[in-house]
Coordinates of C-alpha atoms in Angstrom, one line a residue:
G1 CA 153.0 162.8 260.8
A2 CA 153.8 165.1 258.1
Q3 CA 153.1 162.5 255.7
I4 CA 149.2 163.3 256.2
I5 CA 149.4 167.0 255.6
D6 CA 148.5 168.3 252.3
L7 CA 149.4 172.2 253.1
M8 CA 151.7 173.3 255.9
M9 CA 152.2 176.6 257.7
L10 CA 155.5 177.2 259.0
V11 CA 155.2 179.5 261.7
I12 CA 158.2 182.1 262.6
D13 CA 158.8 184.1 265.4
V14 CA 159.1 187.7 263.9
T15 CA 161.4 188.7 266.3
K16 CA 163.8 185.7 265.9
G17 CA 163.4 184.7 262.5
M18 CA 164.5 181.1 261.4
Q19 CA 165.3 178.8 264.3
T20 CA 167.0 175.5 264.1
Q21 CA 163.6 173.6 264.8
S22 CA 161.9 175.9 262.1
A23 CA 164.6 174.7 259.6
E24 CA 164.1 171.2 260.3
C25 CA 160.4 171.8 260.0
L26 CA 161.1 173.3 256.6
V27 CA 163.2 170.1 255.8
I28 CA 160.6 167.5 256.4
G29 CA 158.1 170.0 254.9
Q30 CA 160.3 169.6 251.5
I31 CA 160.4 165.9 251.9
A32 CA 156.8 164.9 252.8
C33 CA 154.7 168.0 251.7
Q34 CA 153.5 170.0 248.5
K35 CA 152.7 173.3 249.5
M36 CA 153.4 175.9 252.1
V37 CA 152.7 179.0 253.8
V38 CA 154.8 181.0 256.1
V39 CA 153.3 183.0 259.1
L40 CA 155.3 185.4 260.9
N41 CA 154.0 185.7 264.1
K42 CA 154.3 188.1 267.4
I43 CA 154.3 191.1 265.3
D44 CA 152.8 193.1 268.2
L45 CA 156.4 192.3 270.1
L46 CA 157.7 194.8 267.5
P47 CA 157.3 198.8 268.1
E48 CA 154.7 200.5 266.1
G49 CA 156.9 202.8 264.4
K50 CA 159.3 200.1 263.0
R51 CA 156.6 197.6 262.5
Q52 CA 156.1 197.5 259.0
S53 CA 159.9 197.8 257.9
A54 CA 160.8 194.9 260.2
I55 CA 158.1 192.6 258.8
E56 CA 159.3 193.7 255.4
K57 CA 163.1 193.0 256.3
M58 CA 161.8 189.8 257.5
T59 CA 159.7 188.8 254.5
K60 CA 162.7 189.5 252.3
K61 CA 164.8 187.2 254.4
M62 CA 162.3 184.3 254.3
Q63 CA 161.7 184.7 250.8
K64 CA 165.8 184.4 250.1
T65 CA 166.0 181.2 252.6
L66 CA 163.2 179.5 250.5
E67 CA 164.9 180.5 247.3
N68 CA 166.3 177.0 246.6
T69 CA 163.5 175.1 248.0
K70 CA 160.4 173.5 246.4
F71 CA 158.4 176.4 248.1
A72 CA 160.3 179.4 246.6
G73 CA 157.9 182.0 245.9
C74 CA 155.0 180.8 248.8
P75 CA 152.8 183.1 250.3
I76 CA 153.9 185.0 253.6
V77 CA 151.5 186.7 256.0
A78 CA 152.4 188.7 259.3
V79 CA 150.0 188.1 262.3
A80 CA 149.9 188.5 266.1
A81 CA 147.6 185.3 267.1
K82 CA 147.2 186.9 270.9
P83 CA 148.5 190.5 271.1
G84 CA 149.9 191.2 274.6
G85 CA 151.0 187.4 275.2
P86 CA 149.0 185.1 277.3
E87 CA 148.2 187.6 279.9
A88 CA 146.9 190.0 277.9
P89 CA 142.6 190.7 278.3
E90 CA 140.3 188.7 276.0
S91 CA 139.3 191.9 274.3
E92 CA 142.5 192.4 272.4
N93 CA 141.9 191.3 268.7
P94 CA 144.2 189.1 266.9
L95 CA 146.1 191.1 264.0
G96 CA 146.1 189.7 260.7
V97 CA 144.6 186.5 261.2
S98 CA 141.5 187.4 258.8
E99 CA 144.5 188.0 256.3
L100 CA 145.7 184.5 257.0
I101 CA 142.4 182.8 256.6
E102 CA 142.2 184.5 253.0
V103 CA 145.4 183.1 252.3
L104 CA 144.7 179.8 253.3
K105 CA 141.2 179.7 251.4
S106 CA 143.2 180.8 248.2
Q107 CA 146.1 178.4 248.9
A108 CA 143.3 175.4 249.6
Y109 CA 142.9 172.7 246.7
L110 CA 141.4 169.2 246.4
P111 CA 144.1 166.8 246.6
S112 CA 143.8 163.7 244.2
R113 CA 142.8 160.5 246.1
D114 CA 142.8 156.9 245.2
P115 CA 140.7 154.2 247.0
S116 CA 142.6 151.2 245.2
G117 CA 145.3 149.2 246.9
H118 CA 145.8 147.9 250.5
F119 CA 144.2 149.7 253.3
L120 CA 146.5 151.5 255.3
M121 CA 145.9 154.1 258.2
A122 CA 148.1 156.2 260.6
V123 CA 146.5 155.9 263.8
D124 CA 147.2 158.7 266.5
H125 CA 144.7 158.5 269.0
C126 CA 143.3 155.1 270.7
F127 CA 140.5 155.0 273.5
S128 CA 137.7 152.7 274.5
I129 CA 134.2 153.5 274.8
K130 CA 132.1 151.4 277.3
G131 CA 129.8 148.9 275.8
Q132 CA 131.0 149.7 272.3
G133 CA 134.6 148.8 271.8
T134 CA 138.0 150.2 271.0
V135 CA 138.2 153.4 268.8
M136 CA 141.4 154.2 266.9
T137 CA 141.5 157.8 265.0
G138 CA 143.6 158.8 262.3
T139 CA 144.0 159.3 258.6
I140 CA 143.9 156.9 256.1
L141 CA 147.3 156.9 254.0
S142 CA 145.9 154.4 251.3
G143 CA 143.1 152.3 249.9
S144 CA 139.8 152.2 251.8
V145 CA 137.9 150.5 254.6
S146 CA 134.3 149.6 254.8
L147 CA 131.8 148.5 257.8
G148 CA 132.7 144.7 258.4
D149 CA 136.1 144.7 256.9
N150 CA 138.9 142.8 258.9
V151 CA 141.7 145.1 259.9
E152 CA 145.0 143.9 261.5
I153 CA 146.9 145.7 264.2
P154 CA 150.5 144.6 263.5
A155 CA 151.8 146.0 266.6
L156 CA 149.7 143.5 268.6
K157 CA 149.9 140.8 266.1
V158 CA 145.8 140.7 266.2
T159 CA 143.0 141.2 263.3
K160 CA 139.6 143.0 264.4
K161 CA 136.5 143.4 262.6
V162 CA 135.2 147.1 262.0
K163 CA 132.0 147.4 264.0
S164 CA 131.2 151.1 263.3
M165 CA 133.0 154.2 261.7
Q166 CA 132.4 158.0 262.1
M167 CA 133.9 161.2 260.3
F168 CA 133.7 164.3 262.1
H169 CA 131.0 162.8 264.6
T170 CA 129.0 161.4 261.6
P171 CA 128.5 157.8 261.3
V172 CA 129.8 156.5 257.8
T173 CA 129.9 153.3 256.1
Y174 CA 132.9 153.9 253.9
A175 CA 136.2 155.8 254.2
M176 CA 139.3 156.2 251.7
Q177 CA 142.7 157.7 251.3
G178 CA 142.9 161.2 252.7
D179 CA 140.1 160.6 255.1
R180 CA 140.2 161.6 258.9
V181 CA 138.2 158.6 260.4
G182 CA 137.3 156.9 263.8
V183 CA 137.4 153.2 263.4
C184 CA 135.5 151.3 266.1
V185 CA 136.6 147.5 266.7
T186 CA 135.9 144.9 269.4
Q187 CA 137.2 145.9 272.8
F188 CA 141.2 145.8 273.4
D189 CA 143.1 147.5 275.6
P190 CA 143.8 151.1 274.4
K191 CA 147.1 151.6 276.1
L192 CA 148.5 148.9 273.9
L193 CA 148.4 151.3 270.7
E194 CA 148.7 154.8 271.5
R195 CA 149.7 155.5 267.9
G196 CA 150.9 153.4 264.9
L197 CA 149.5 151.7 261.5
I198 CA 146.4 149.6 261.1
C199 CA 145.9 147.7 257.7
T200 CA 144.7 145.3 255.4
P201 CA 145.6 141.8 257.2
D202 CA 149.0 140.6 256.0
S203 CA 149.7 143.5 253.6
L204 CA 152.6 145.0 255.7
H205 CA 155.9 143.5 256.3
T206 CA 158.1 143.3 259.4
I207 CA 161.7 143.5 258.0
H208 CA 165.1 143.5 259.6
A209 CA 167.1 145.2 256.6
A210 CA 166.4 147.2 253.6
I211 CA 167.6 148.3 250.4
I212 CA 166.6 152.2 250.0
S213 CA 167.3 154.9 247.3
L214 CA 168.3 158.0 249.0
K215 CA 169.4 161.7 248.6
K216 CA 171.6 163.5 251.2
I217 CA 169.8 166.7 252.8
Q218 CA 171.6 169.6 251.8
Y219 CA 171.6 171.5 255.2
F220 CA 173.3 168.4 257.0
R221 CA 176.9 169.1 257.9
G222 CA 179.4 166.3 257.7
A223 CA 180.0 163.3 255.4
L224 CA 177.5 160.1 255.5
Q225 CA 179.5 157.4 256.2
T226 CA 179.2 153.8 255.8
K227 CA 179.1 151.8 259.1
A228 CA 177.6 154.8 260.7
K229 CA 174.6 154.4 262.9
F230 CA 171.5 156.8 262.5
H231 CA 168.1 156.9 263.7
I232 CA 165.8 155.7 260.9
T233 CA 162.2 156.8 260.6
V234 CA 160.3 154.4 258.7
G235 CA 156.6 153.5 258.8
H236 CA 155.5 154.8 262.1
E237 CA 158.6 154.1 263.9
T238 CA 162.1 155.3 264.5
V239 CA 164.8 152.8 265.2
M240 CA 168.6 152.6 265.3
G241 CA 170.2 151.3 261.9
R242 CA 173.6 150.8 260.1
V243 CA 174.1 152.1 256.7
M244 CA 176.4 151.2 253.9
F245 CA 176.5 153.2 251.0
F246 CA 176.9 152.2 247.1
S247 CA 176.3 153.7 243.8
P248 CA 176.3 152.2 240.2
A249 CA 179.3 151.0 238.6
P250 CA 181.3 153.9 237.5
A251 CA 180.3 153.1 233.7
D252 CA 176.7 153.5 234.5
F253 CA 176.9 156.9 236.5
N254 CA 174.9 158.5 234.1
E255 CA 172.1 155.9 233.3
E256 CA 168.7 156.8 233.9
I257 CA 167.5 154.8 237.0
Q258 CA 164.1 153.4 237.2
E259 CA 162.1 155.3 239.8
N260 CA 160.9 152.6 242.7
V261 CA 162.6 149.6 241.6
F262 CA 166.0 147.8 242.3
D263 CA 167.8 145.7 239.9
F264 CA 169.6 142.8 241.4
E265 CA 171.2 141.8 238.3
K266 CA 173.3 144.7 238.4
D267 CA 176.8 145.4 239.8
Y268 CA 177.3 148.2 242.2
L269 CA 180.0 150.1 243.5
Y270 CA 180.7 150.1 247.2
Q271 CA 181.1 153.6 248.8
E272 CA 183.2 154.2 252.1
E273 CA 180.5 157.4 251.9
Y274 CA 177.7 159.0 250.2
L275 CA 179.1 160.9 247.0
S276 CA 178.0 164.5 247.3
K277 CA 179.4 167.9 245.9
D278 CA 180.7 169.0 249.2
L279 CA 182.6 165.8 249.5
V280 CA 184.1 166.4 246.3
S281 CA 184.9 169.9 246.7
S282 CA 186.8 169.4 250.1
E283 CA 188.6 166.1 249.2
E284 CA 189.0 166.3 245.4
N285 CA 190.1 170.1 245.3
K286 CA 193.1 169.4 247.5
E287 CA 194.6 167.7 244.3
N288 CA 193.6 170.5 242.0
H289 CA 190.5 168.9 240.8
Q290 CA 187.8 171.4 239.2
A291 CA 184.4 170.7 241.1
G292 CA 182.9 170.7 237.8
E293 CA 184.8 168.0 236.3
V294 CA 183.9 165.4 239.1
Q295 CA 181.3 162.9 238.2
L296 CA 178.2 162.3 240.3
P297 CA 175.9 159.3 240.0
K298 CA 172.5 159.9 239.1
Q299 CA 171.2 157.8 242.0
Q300 CA 172.8 156.2 244.9
W301 CA 171.6 153.6 247.5
A302 CA 172.0 152.2 251.0
L303 CA 171.9 149.0 252.7
L304 CA 170.2 149.6 256.1
E305 CA 170.2 147.0 259.0
F306 CA 168.0 147.7 261.8
E307 CA 168.7 147.1 265.4
K308 CA 165.3 145.9 265.9
P309 CA 162.7 144.7 263.5
V310 CA 160.3 147.1 261.9
T311 CA 156.8 146.9 260.2
C312 CA 156.2 149.3 257.2
P313 CA 154.6 149.4 253.7
K314 CA 156.7 148.9 250.7
L315 CA 158.0 151.9 249.0
C316 CA 157.3 153.9 252.2
L317 CA 159.5 157.1 253.2
V318 CA 162.7 156.9 255.0
I319 CA 164.4 159.4 256.7
G320 CA 168.0 159.2 258.5
S321 CA 168.7 161.5 261.5
K322 CA 171.1 162.2 264.3
L323 CA 168.9 162.8 266.9
D324 CA 171.3 162.6 269.5
T325 CA 172.9 165.7 268.1
D326 CA 172.7 168.7 270.9
I327 CA 169.3 170.5 270.1
H328 CA 171.0 173.8 270.8
A329 CA 173.9 173.3 268.3
N330 CA 172.8 175.4 265.6
T331 CA 172.9 172.5 262.9
C332 CA 170.2 170.4 261.3
R333 CA 169.8 166.8 262.6
L334 CA 168.2 165.2 259.6
A335 CA 170.8 163.6 257.4
F336 CA 169.1 161.9 254.1
H337 CA 165.7 161.0 253.1
G338 CA 164.8 157.9 250.9
V339 CA 162.3 155.3 249.6
L340 CA 162.3 151.7 250.7
L341 CA 162.7 149.8 247.6
Q342 CA 163.2 146.2 249.1
G343 CA 162.7 145.0 252.7
M344 CA 164.4 141.5 254.1
E345 CA 161.9 139.9 256.0
D346 CA 164.1 136.8 256.7
K347 CA 166.0 137.2 260.0
N348 CA 168.9 135.2 258.6
Y349 CA 169.1 137.8 255.5
T350 CA 172.8 137.9 256.0
E351 CA 172.9 134.0 254.7
T352 CA 169.7 134.1 252.4
F353 CA 169.4 137.5 251.0
L354 CA 172.6 139.6 250.8
P355 CA 174.6 137.2 248.5
K356 CA 172.3 138.4 245.8
L357 CA 173.1 141.7 246.3
K358 CA 176.1 142.4 243.8
V359 CA 178.2 145.3 245.6
Y360 CA 181.9 145.2 244.8
K361 CA 185.2 146.8 246.1
Q362 CA 187.6 147.5 243.5
K363 CA 191.2 146.2 244.6
H364 CA 194.3 147.8 243.5
K365 CA 197.9 146.4 244.4
E366 CA 201.2 147.2 243.1
G367 CA 204.4 145.5 243.4
Q368 CA 207.9 145.8 241.4
V369 CA 209.5 143.8 239.2
E370 CA 212.8 142.2 241.0
R371 CA 214.5 140.5 237.9
V372 CA 214.2 139.0 234.6
M373 CA 214.0 135.2 234.4
D374 CA 213.7 135.0 230.7
D375 CA 212.2 136.3 227.6
Y376 CA 208.7 135.2 228.6
S377 CA 208.9 135.5 232.4
V378 CA 210.1 137.7 235.3
I379 CA 210.0 137.4 239.3
G380 CA 208.1 140.2 241.2
R381 CA 208.2 141.6 244.6
S382 CA 206.3 143.8 247.4
L383 CA 202.8 142.6 245.7
F384 CA 201.9 140.6 248.7
K385 CA 202.9 140.2 252.4
K386 CA 205.3 137.2 253.2
E387 CA 202.6 135.5 254.9
T388 CA 200.0 135.7 252.1
N389 CA 199.0 132.2 250.1
I390 CA 200.0 133.3 246.7
Q391 CA 198.4 130.3 245.2
I392 CA 194.9 131.8 245.4
F393 CA 196.1 135.0 243.2
V394 CA 197.8 132.2 240.6
G395 CA 196.1 133.0 237.1
L396 CA 195.2 136.4 238.0
K397 CA 196.0 139.1 235.1
V398 CA 198.5 142.0 235.9
K399 CA 200.1 144.8 233.8
L400 CA 203.7 146.2 234.1
S401 CA 204.3 150.2 233.9
T402 CA 206.1 149.2 230.5
G403 CA 202.8 147.9 228.9
E404 CA 203.1 144.4 229.1
D405 CA 200.3 142.0 230.3
G406 CA 201.2 139.1 232.4
I407 CA 199.7 136.4 234.4
I408 CA 200.7 135.5 238.0
D409 CA 202.2 132.0 237.8
G410 CA 203.0 131.0 241.5
G411 CA 205.1 131.9 244.3
F412 CA 208.9 132.3 244.4
G413 CA 210.9 131.2 247.4
Q414 CA 209.7 132.1 250.9
S415 CA 209.4 135.8 251.0
G416 CA 206.5 136.6 249.5
K417 CA 208.1 137.0 246.0
F418 CA 206.4 135.5 242.6
K419 CA 206.6 134.4 239.2
I420 CA 204.7 136.2 236.4
R421 CA 204.4 134.6 232.8
I422 CA 204.4 137.2 229.8
P423 CA 202.5 135.5 227.2
D424 CA 203.6 138.1 224.4
G425 CA 207.1 138.4 225.7
L426 CA 208.8 141.2 227.0
K427 CA 209.7 144.1 225.0
P428 CA 213.5 144.4 224.2
D429 CA 213.4 148.2 226.1
T430 CA 212.1 146.4 229.0
K431 CA 214.8 143.7 229.0
M432 CA 217.5 146.2 228.8
L433 CA 216.0 148.4 231.4
L434 CA 215.4 145.5 234.2
T435 CA 219.1 144.0 233.0
A436 CA 220.8 147.3 233.8
A437 CA 219.1 147.7 236.6
S438 CA 219.9 144.1 238.0
K439 CA 223.5 144.8 237.0
K440 CA 223.8 147.8 239.2
K441 CA 222.2 146.1 242.1
S442 CA 225.0 143.2 241.9
K443 CA 227.5 145.7 241.3
G444 CA 226.3 147.5 244.8
G445 CA 226.5 144.3 246.3
K446 CA 230.2 143.9 246.2
G447 CA 230.6 146.6 248.5
D448 CA 233.2 148.8 246.4
M449 CA 230.7 151.2 245.2
T450 CA 231.9 154.7 244.5
K451 CA 230.5 158.1 245.0
E452 CA 229.4 158.3 241.1
D453 CA 228.0 154.9 241.3
E454 CA 225.7 155.8 244.0
S455 CA 224.7 159.1 242.1
S456 CA 224.2 157.1 239.2
K457 CA 222.2 154.5 240.6
N458 CA 219.7 157.1 241.9
D459 CA 219.3 158.7 238.4
S460 CA 218.8 155.2 237.0
A461 CA 215.4 154.7 235.3
Q462 CA 212.2 154.4 237.2
P463 CA 211.8 150.6 238.5
V464 CA 209.2 148.8 236.5
T465 CA 205.9 148.7 238.8
I466 CA 203.2 145.7 238.5
S467 CA 199.8 146.5 238.7
L468 CA 197.0 143.7 240.1
I469 CA 193.5 145.3 239.8
F470 CA 190.2 143.2 240.7
K471 CA 186.8 142.9 242.1
R472 CA 185.5 141.4 245.5
Y473 CA 182.1 141.2 246.1
V474 CA 181.2 142.3 249.7
F475 CA 178.7 139.3 250.1
D476 CA 180.5 136.7 248.3
T477 CA 181.1 134.1 250.9
Q478 CA 184.0 132.7 248.8
K479 CA 185.6 136.1 248.6
K480 CA 186.3 135.3 244.9
M481 CA 188.7 137.7 243.0
I482 CA 187.1 138.7 239.9
Q483 CA 188.8 140.6 236.7
S484 CA 186.8 141.7 233.9

């Protein structure tokens, strides 16, 4: 509903100030609206002597609240719409309403409207008129409509012809984006469509999943985690959906992102949760990171999987919320907002569509060198579990902590050990280090180790570690391991 508003009034009880629901209205306003006027209501409840100072105090408080929003510096007007409350005699005049009307006049503007593109209308009432048909009233979100046009009601899967139209009780033959209009079509049961969308036939799509670009809402407390479920508001519906967050590959973090398109050619990095400043400051600072150093990508995306299919236009607004949060818990329930970039219409999208989405996880395994075989090969351990099929890792590149590059050559014995080929040969230092370490081991094995040997063993050089780094694409059915 907020998408049809060009100027919003945020009404605040002057005796209570910003409440949870006022904050949520402000958040929705920031997402879906461009201009706002704040109305401080119920000033009649303030004692007359202190009224002016109380209004000034609340005005300052509101200005501070709006400082970091797009509505910074917006007009703030104090009124009492019904002094004395509902029981008061009708002779009581409202306070400040004429000032409010002047402010609204000064803030009013002609929004730019565009009649091109598909017709799309948000219907908020539906009723039948005997002998005429069924009327749907609402606001045109895009395109235009004329008498005699066919319009589709996607929720009912029917197409109807426009018989007549009215705007503010006046018959019209044409209406366009931004107009409030009543559209009369041939009879259908109005109970079937209380509210929803109507459109040019076949212009909306019904989707089971979507890729969206998104931003976290700063007032939402807590992390946005992959695999979590949110209430997803999209088009004219709110359905449950599961999310998976991803970002550009680290090398592209600072690249400018094209708006409203998604590039399937690029690689994307899987994220366990949406990356945000508050996440960085809590997690990273424990390891003495300066919050300033941490890089955040310019854009992040999510894969949304809906519990039931939704019908919506392309590039529509998406809002994710936790509507099951206790309404009395003083917390914002709106978690993120974004734009729907790509919908998946195929029910079997997991097989047909998702493999095109190149989201990868970076895998890092570490093991240790057990011993040297010869100048060009070593035996490693602790990189794989005993039951792992080492064959699938053969040919992957590894790096030793001493700097040599190696290639996994195959298994060695039954306990998960493996052979590494070092094409450029082991450095003499590495060879000495490893030979010394294995001599100590064999000496210890004889069971006559003295205390001094024990301590020198502990002081001996760090073991040589083996690093295996590879990528695995989340939606790759063959689960291939990729190395650059």
